[in-house]
Short mmCIF file of N, CA and C in Angstrom, two decimals:
data_model
loop_
_atom_site.label_atom_id
_atom_site.label_comp_id
_atom_site.label_asym_id
_atom_site.label_seq_id
_atom_site.Cartn_x
_atom_site.Cartn_y
_atom_site.Cartn_z
N GLN V 1 126.14 123.85 90.99
CA GLN V 1 125.69 123.59 89.63
C GLN V 1 125.19 124.88 89.00
N VAL V 2 125.50 125.03 87.72
CA VAL V 2 125.12 126.23 86.98
C VAL V 2 124.24 125.83 85.81
N GLN V 3 123.23 126.62 85.57
CA GLN V 3 122.35 126.41 84.41
C GLN V 3 122.23 127.70 83.61
N LEU V 4 122.17 127.55 82.30
CA LEU V 4 121.88 128.66 81.41
C LEU V 4 120.58 128.31 80.69
N VAL V 5 119.64 129.22 80.72
CA VAL V 5 118.35 128.97 80.10
C VAL V 5 118.04 130.10 79.12
N GLU V 6 117.94 129.73 77.83
CA GLU V 6 117.61 130.71 76.80
C GLU V 6 116.10 130.78 76.61
N SER V 7 115.65 131.92 76.12
CA SER V 7 114.25 132.11 75.77
C SER V 7 114.15 133.20 74.73
N GLY V 8 112.99 133.29 74.11
CA GLY V 8 112.75 134.37 73.16
C GLY V 8 112.77 133.98 71.71
N GLY V 9 113.13 132.73 71.42
CA GLY V 9 113.12 132.30 70.03
C GLY V 9 111.71 132.16 69.50
N GLY V 10 111.60 131.95 68.21
CA GLY V 10 110.29 131.78 67.60
C GLY V 10 110.33 131.98 66.11
N LEU V 11 109.14 132.14 65.55
CA LEU V 11 108.98 132.33 64.11
C LEU V 11 108.74 133.81 63.83
N VAL V 12 109.47 134.34 62.87
CA VAL V 12 109.31 135.75 62.51
C VAL V 12 109.47 135.89 61.01
N GLN V 13 108.79 136.88 60.44
CA GLN V 13 108.94 137.14 59.01
C GLN V 13 110.25 137.87 58.75
N ALA V 14 110.76 137.71 57.55
CA ALA V 14 111.97 138.43 57.16
C ALA V 14 111.76 139.93 57.36
N GLY V 15 112.77 140.56 57.94
CA GLY V 15 112.68 141.97 58.26
C GLY V 15 112.21 142.24 59.68
N GLY V 16 111.76 141.21 60.34
CA GLY V 16 111.25 141.35 61.69
C GLY V 16 112.34 141.30 62.75
N SER V 17 111.91 141.31 64.00
CA SER V 17 112.84 141.36 65.13
C SER V 17 112.47 140.32 66.19
N LEU V 18 113.49 139.90 66.90
CA LEU V 18 113.32 139.05 68.07
C LEU V 18 114.35 139.47 69.11
N ARG V 19 114.02 139.21 70.36
CA ARG V 19 114.96 139.46 71.45
C ARG V 19 115.14 138.17 72.23
N LEU V 20 116.36 137.67 72.21
CA LEU V 20 116.69 136.47 72.97
C LEU V 20 117.22 136.85 74.34
N SER V 21 116.93 136.00 75.30
CA SER V 21 117.46 136.17 76.66
C SER V 21 118.13 134.88 77.10
N CYS V 22 119.13 135.02 77.93
CA CYS V 22 119.81 133.86 78.52
C CYS V 22 120.11 134.19 79.97
N ALA V 23 119.50 133.46 80.86
CA ALA V 23 119.68 133.69 82.28
C ALA V 23 120.51 132.58 82.90
N ALA V 24 121.54 132.99 83.62
CA ALA V 24 122.38 132.03 84.34
C ALA V 24 121.91 131.94 85.78
N SER V 25 121.87 130.72 86.29
CA SER V 25 121.45 130.53 87.68
C SER V 25 122.27 129.43 88.32
N GLY V 26 122.16 129.35 89.63
CA GLY V 26 122.91 128.33 90.36
C GLY V 26 124.03 128.96 91.15
N SER V 27 125.11 128.20 91.28
CA SER V 27 126.25 128.66 92.05
C SER V 27 127.12 129.58 91.18
N ILE V 28 126.95 130.89 91.37
CA ILE V 28 127.66 131.87 90.55
C ILE V 28 128.35 132.89 91.43
N PHE V 29 129.69 132.98 91.31
CA PHE V 29 130.44 134.03 91.99
C PHE V 29 130.67 135.20 91.05
N SER V 30 131.10 134.89 89.83
CA SER V 30 131.28 135.94 88.84
C SER V 30 131.17 135.36 87.43
N ILE V 31 130.82 136.22 86.50
CA ILE V 31 130.71 135.84 85.09
C ILE V 31 131.62 136.74 84.28
N ASN V 32 132.42 136.14 83.43
CA ASN V 32 133.30 136.92 82.56
C ASN V 32 132.61 137.10 81.21
N GLY V 33 132.97 136.33 80.24
CA GLY V 33 132.37 136.47 78.92
C GLY V 33 131.00 135.81 78.83
N MET V 34 130.11 136.47 78.08
CA MET V 34 128.80 135.89 77.77
C MET V 34 128.66 135.99 76.25
N HIS V 35 128.33 134.88 75.63
CA HIS V 35 128.38 134.75 74.18
C HIS V 35 127.05 134.23 73.64
N TRP V 36 126.81 134.56 72.40
CA TRP V 36 125.74 133.92 71.63
C TRP V 36 126.38 133.23 70.43
N TYR V 37 126.00 131.99 70.23
CA TYR V 37 126.38 131.22 69.06
C TYR V 37 125.10 130.78 68.35
N ARG V 38 125.26 130.33 67.12
CA ARG V 38 124.12 129.76 66.42
C ARG V 38 124.59 128.61 65.54
N GLN V 39 123.66 127.71 65.28
CA GLN V 39 123.96 126.56 64.44
C GLN V 39 122.75 126.25 63.56
N ALA V 40 122.96 126.38 62.27
CA ALA V 40 121.93 126.04 61.30
C ALA V 40 122.09 124.59 60.88
N PRO V 41 121.04 123.96 60.38
CA PRO V 41 121.13 122.55 59.97
C PRO V 41 122.24 122.34 58.95
N GLY V 42 123.08 121.35 59.22
CA GLY V 42 124.16 121.02 58.30
C GLY V 42 125.35 121.94 58.35
N LYS V 43 125.34 122.90 59.27
CA LYS V 43 126.44 123.84 59.38
C LYS V 43 127.09 123.77 60.75
N GLN V 44 128.31 124.28 60.82
CA GLN V 44 129.00 124.32 62.10
C GLN V 44 128.44 125.44 62.98
N ARG V 45 128.60 125.25 64.27
CA ARG V 45 128.21 126.28 65.20
C ARG V 45 129.13 127.48 65.01
N GLU V 46 128.55 128.68 64.96
CA GLU V 46 129.34 129.87 64.75
C GLU V 46 129.04 130.92 65.81
N MET V 47 130.06 131.71 66.12
CA MET V 47 129.90 132.79 67.08
C MET V 47 129.10 133.90 66.45
N VAL V 48 128.15 134.43 67.19
CA VAL V 48 127.33 135.55 66.71
C VAL V 48 127.77 136.84 67.37
N ALA V 49 127.92 136.81 68.70
CA ALA V 49 128.30 138.02 69.43
C ALA V 49 128.79 137.62 70.80
N PHE V 50 129.61 138.48 71.38
CA PHE V 50 130.00 138.25 72.77
C PHE V 50 130.20 139.57 73.48
N THR V 51 130.12 139.50 74.79
CA THR V 51 130.38 140.66 75.63
C THR V 51 131.12 140.20 76.87
N PHE V 52 132.11 140.98 77.28
CA PHE V 52 132.89 140.67 78.46
C PHE V 52 132.54 141.65 79.57
N SER V 53 132.89 141.28 80.77
CA SER V 53 132.49 142.05 81.94
C SER V 53 133.02 143.48 81.91
N GLY V 54 134.12 143.72 81.19
CA GLY V 54 134.66 145.07 81.10
C GLY V 54 133.94 145.94 80.09
N GLY V 55 132.95 145.37 79.41
CA GLY V 55 132.18 146.15 78.44
C GLY V 55 132.55 145.92 77.00
N ILE V 56 133.55 145.09 76.76
CA ILE V 56 133.95 144.80 75.38
C ILE V 56 132.87 143.95 74.70
N THR V 57 132.52 144.32 73.49
CA THR V 57 131.59 143.53 72.70
C THR V 57 132.16 143.31 71.31
N ASN V 58 131.71 142.28 70.66
CA ASN V 58 132.14 142.00 69.29
C ASN V 58 131.06 141.19 68.60
N TYR V 59 131.03 141.31 67.28
CA TYR V 59 129.98 140.67 66.49
C TYR V 59 130.56 139.99 65.27
N ALA V 60 129.89 138.95 64.84
CA ALA V 60 130.22 138.37 63.55
C ALA V 60 129.88 139.39 62.46
N ASP V 61 130.65 139.40 61.41
CA ASP V 61 130.42 140.37 60.33
C ASP V 61 129.00 140.28 59.78
N SER V 62 128.46 139.08 59.75
CA SER V 62 127.15 138.86 59.15
C SER V 62 126.00 139.50 59.93
N VAL V 63 126.25 139.88 61.19
CA VAL V 63 125.18 140.45 62.00
C VAL V 63 125.45 141.88 62.44
N LYS V 64 126.63 142.39 62.13
CA LYS V 64 126.96 143.76 62.54
C LYS V 64 125.95 144.75 62.00
N GLY V 65 125.52 145.65 62.87
CA GLY V 65 124.55 146.65 62.48
C GLY V 65 123.11 146.20 62.61
N ARG V 66 122.91 144.89 62.80
CA ARG V 66 121.54 144.37 62.94
C ARG V 66 121.26 143.78 64.32
N PHE V 67 122.28 143.18 64.91
CA PHE V 67 122.14 142.54 66.22
C PHE V 67 122.86 143.38 67.28
N THR V 68 122.31 143.36 68.49
CA THR V 68 122.94 144.04 69.61
C THR V 68 122.94 143.13 70.82
N ILE V 69 124.13 142.94 71.39
CA ILE V 69 124.25 142.13 72.61
C ILE V 69 124.34 143.06 73.80
N SER V 70 123.68 142.67 74.89
CA SER V 70 123.75 143.45 76.13
C SER V 70 123.62 142.50 77.30
N ARG V 71 123.96 142.98 78.47
CA ARG V 71 123.88 142.12 79.64
C ARG V 71 123.41 142.91 80.85
N ASP V 72 122.74 142.21 81.74
CA ASP V 72 122.32 142.76 83.02
C ASP V 72 123.04 141.95 84.08
N ASN V 73 124.10 142.52 84.61
CA ASN V 73 124.94 141.77 85.56
C ASN V 73 124.18 141.44 86.84
N ALA V 74 123.28 142.29 87.24
CA ALA V 74 122.51 142.03 88.46
C ALA V 74 121.61 140.81 88.31
N LYS V 75 121.21 140.55 87.07
CA LYS V 75 120.33 139.41 86.80
C LYS V 75 121.07 138.24 86.19
N ASN V 76 122.39 138.38 86.01
CA ASN V 76 123.18 137.32 85.36
C ASN V 76 122.55 136.91 84.03
N THR V 77 122.17 137.89 83.28
CA THR V 77 121.42 137.65 82.04
C THR V 77 122.07 138.39 80.88
N VAL V 78 122.11 137.73 79.74
CA VAL V 78 122.59 138.34 78.51
C VAL V 78 121.44 138.33 77.50
N TYR V 79 121.39 139.37 76.70
CA TYR V 79 120.33 139.52 75.71
C TYR V 79 120.93 139.62 74.31
N LEU V 80 120.13 139.27 73.34
CA LEU V 80 120.51 139.49 71.95
C LEU V 80 119.31 140.07 71.22
N GLN V 81 119.39 141.35 70.91
CA GLN V 81 118.36 142.00 70.13
C GLN V 81 118.68 141.81 68.66
N MET V 82 117.76 141.17 67.95
CA MET V 82 118.00 140.85 66.55
C MET V 82 116.98 141.59 65.70
N ASN V 83 117.48 142.49 64.88
CA ASN V 83 116.63 143.27 63.98
C ASN V 83 116.92 142.91 62.53
N SER V 84 116.00 143.26 61.66
CA SER V 84 116.17 143.01 60.22
C SER V 84 116.55 141.56 59.96
N LEU V 85 115.84 140.66 60.58
CA LEU V 85 116.17 139.23 60.44
C LEU V 85 115.95 138.75 59.01
N GLN V 86 116.83 137.89 58.59
CA GLN V 86 116.80 137.32 57.25
C GLN V 86 116.73 135.81 57.35
N PRO V 87 116.28 135.14 56.30
CA PRO V 87 116.21 133.67 56.34
C PRO V 87 117.53 133.01 56.72
N GLU V 88 118.64 133.62 56.34
CA GLU V 88 119.94 133.03 56.68
C GLU V 88 120.29 133.14 58.16
N ASP V 89 119.49 133.90 58.92
CA ASP V 89 119.69 133.98 60.36
C ASP V 89 119.00 132.83 61.10
N ALA V 90 118.19 132.07 60.41
CA ALA V 90 117.49 130.95 61.04
C ALA V 90 118.48 129.92 61.55
N ALA V 91 118.32 129.53 62.79
CA ALA V 91 119.25 128.59 63.41
C ALA V 91 118.78 128.34 64.84
N VAL V 92 119.44 127.40 65.49
CA VAL V 92 119.30 127.28 66.94
C VAL V 92 120.36 128.19 67.56
N TYR V 93 119.93 129.06 68.43
CA TYR V 93 120.83 130.01 69.08
C TYR V 93 121.16 129.51 70.48
N TYR V 94 122.46 129.49 70.76
CA TYR V 94 122.95 128.99 72.03
C TYR V 94 123.65 130.10 72.80
N CYS V 95 123.46 130.06 74.09
CA CYS V 95 124.16 130.96 75.00
C CYS V 95 125.35 130.21 75.59
N TYR V 96 126.46 130.91 75.76
CA TYR V 96 127.66 130.34 76.38
C TYR V 96 128.20 131.37 77.36
N ALA V 97 128.56 130.92 78.55
CA ALA V 97 129.06 131.85 79.56
C ALA V 97 130.25 131.26 80.29
N GLN V 98 131.16 132.13 80.66
CA GLN V 98 132.35 131.76 81.43
C GLN V 98 132.10 132.17 82.88
N ILE V 99 132.01 131.18 83.75
CA ILE V 99 131.52 131.41 85.11
C ILE V 99 132.47 130.82 86.16
N LYS V 100 132.67 131.59 87.21
CA LYS V 100 133.31 131.07 88.42
C LYS V 100 132.21 130.85 89.44
N SER V 101 132.17 129.65 89.98
CA SER V 101 131.14 129.36 90.99
C SER V 101 131.54 129.84 92.37
N PHE V 102 132.83 129.89 92.63
CA PHE V 102 133.32 130.28 93.95
C PHE V 102 134.50 131.23 93.80
N GLU V 103 134.69 132.08 94.81
CA GLU V 103 135.79 133.03 94.77
C GLU V 103 137.13 132.31 94.70
N ARG V 104 137.21 131.16 95.27
CA ARG V 104 138.47 130.42 95.29
C ARG V 104 138.81 129.76 93.93
N ASP V 105 137.86 129.70 93.02
CA ASP V 105 138.12 129.10 91.72
C ASP V 105 139.24 129.84 91.00
N ARG V 106 140.17 129.09 90.41
CA ARG V 106 141.32 129.71 89.76
C ARG V 106 140.99 130.19 88.35
N SER V 107 140.03 129.55 87.74
CA SER V 107 139.71 129.92 86.36
C SER V 107 138.20 129.83 86.14
N TYR V 108 137.78 130.43 85.03
CA TYR V 108 136.38 130.37 84.65
C TYR V 108 136.10 129.06 83.92
N ARG V 109 134.89 128.57 84.10
CA ARG V 109 134.45 127.35 83.42
C ARG V 109 133.36 127.72 82.44
N GLY V 110 133.38 127.08 81.28
CA GLY V 110 132.39 127.38 80.25
C GLY V 110 131.13 126.54 80.39
N TYR V 111 129.99 127.19 80.21
CA TYR V 111 128.70 126.51 80.28
C TYR V 111 127.88 126.88 79.04
N TRP V 112 127.11 125.92 78.55
CA TRP V 112 126.23 126.11 77.41
C TRP V 112 124.77 126.01 77.84
N GLY V 113 123.93 126.79 77.18
CA GLY V 113 122.50 126.61 77.33
C GLY V 113 122.00 125.54 76.38
N GLN V 114 120.71 125.28 76.45
CA GLN V 114 120.12 124.20 75.66
C GLN V 114 119.75 124.65 74.24
N GLY V 115 119.73 125.94 74.01
CA GLY V 115 119.43 126.47 72.68
C GLY V 115 117.98 126.89 72.54
N THR V 116 117.76 127.86 71.67
CA THR V 116 116.41 128.30 71.34
C THR V 116 116.31 128.48 69.83
N GLN V 117 115.24 128.00 69.25
CA GLN V 117 115.09 127.98 67.80
C GLN V 117 114.61 129.33 67.29
N VAL V 118 115.29 129.83 66.27
CA VAL V 118 114.85 131.02 65.55
C VAL V 118 114.55 130.62 64.11
N THR V 119 113.33 130.88 63.68
CA THR V 119 112.91 130.57 62.32
C THR V 119 112.49 131.85 61.63
N VAL V 120 112.99 132.08 60.43
CA VAL V 120 112.69 133.30 59.68
C VAL V 120 112.05 132.91 58.36
N SER V 121 110.83 133.35 58.16
CA SER V 121 110.13 133.04 56.91
C SER V 121 110.36 134.15 55.89
N SER V 122 110.49 133.74 54.65
CA SER V 122 110.75 134.73 53.58
C SER V 122 109.47 135.22 52.94
#
């Protein structure tokens, strides 16, 4: 069994910063992609950023230059440093990871965290 647990959300004023963390635990052989998504009330879940094991990263246009994704492979953890936060960044942020539990697994399986709330006051 695999679990993803996010932390670091909270209330921040516009222009402020937060750092989200997502730690994967359980039966883990390897992790490929690690992603951050967000979902605001009444809106669809959208991709914010992702990073793959080879070092590739990508960001949604709306967060480029303000957010930075990074990962600590030894800790099976992905981070999202969010700077210059704006009210439109307020949402529940979810972690998603592609994980193989065993070496014999043929493909990666996707897992979601429970989400962490980010609130930005204007």
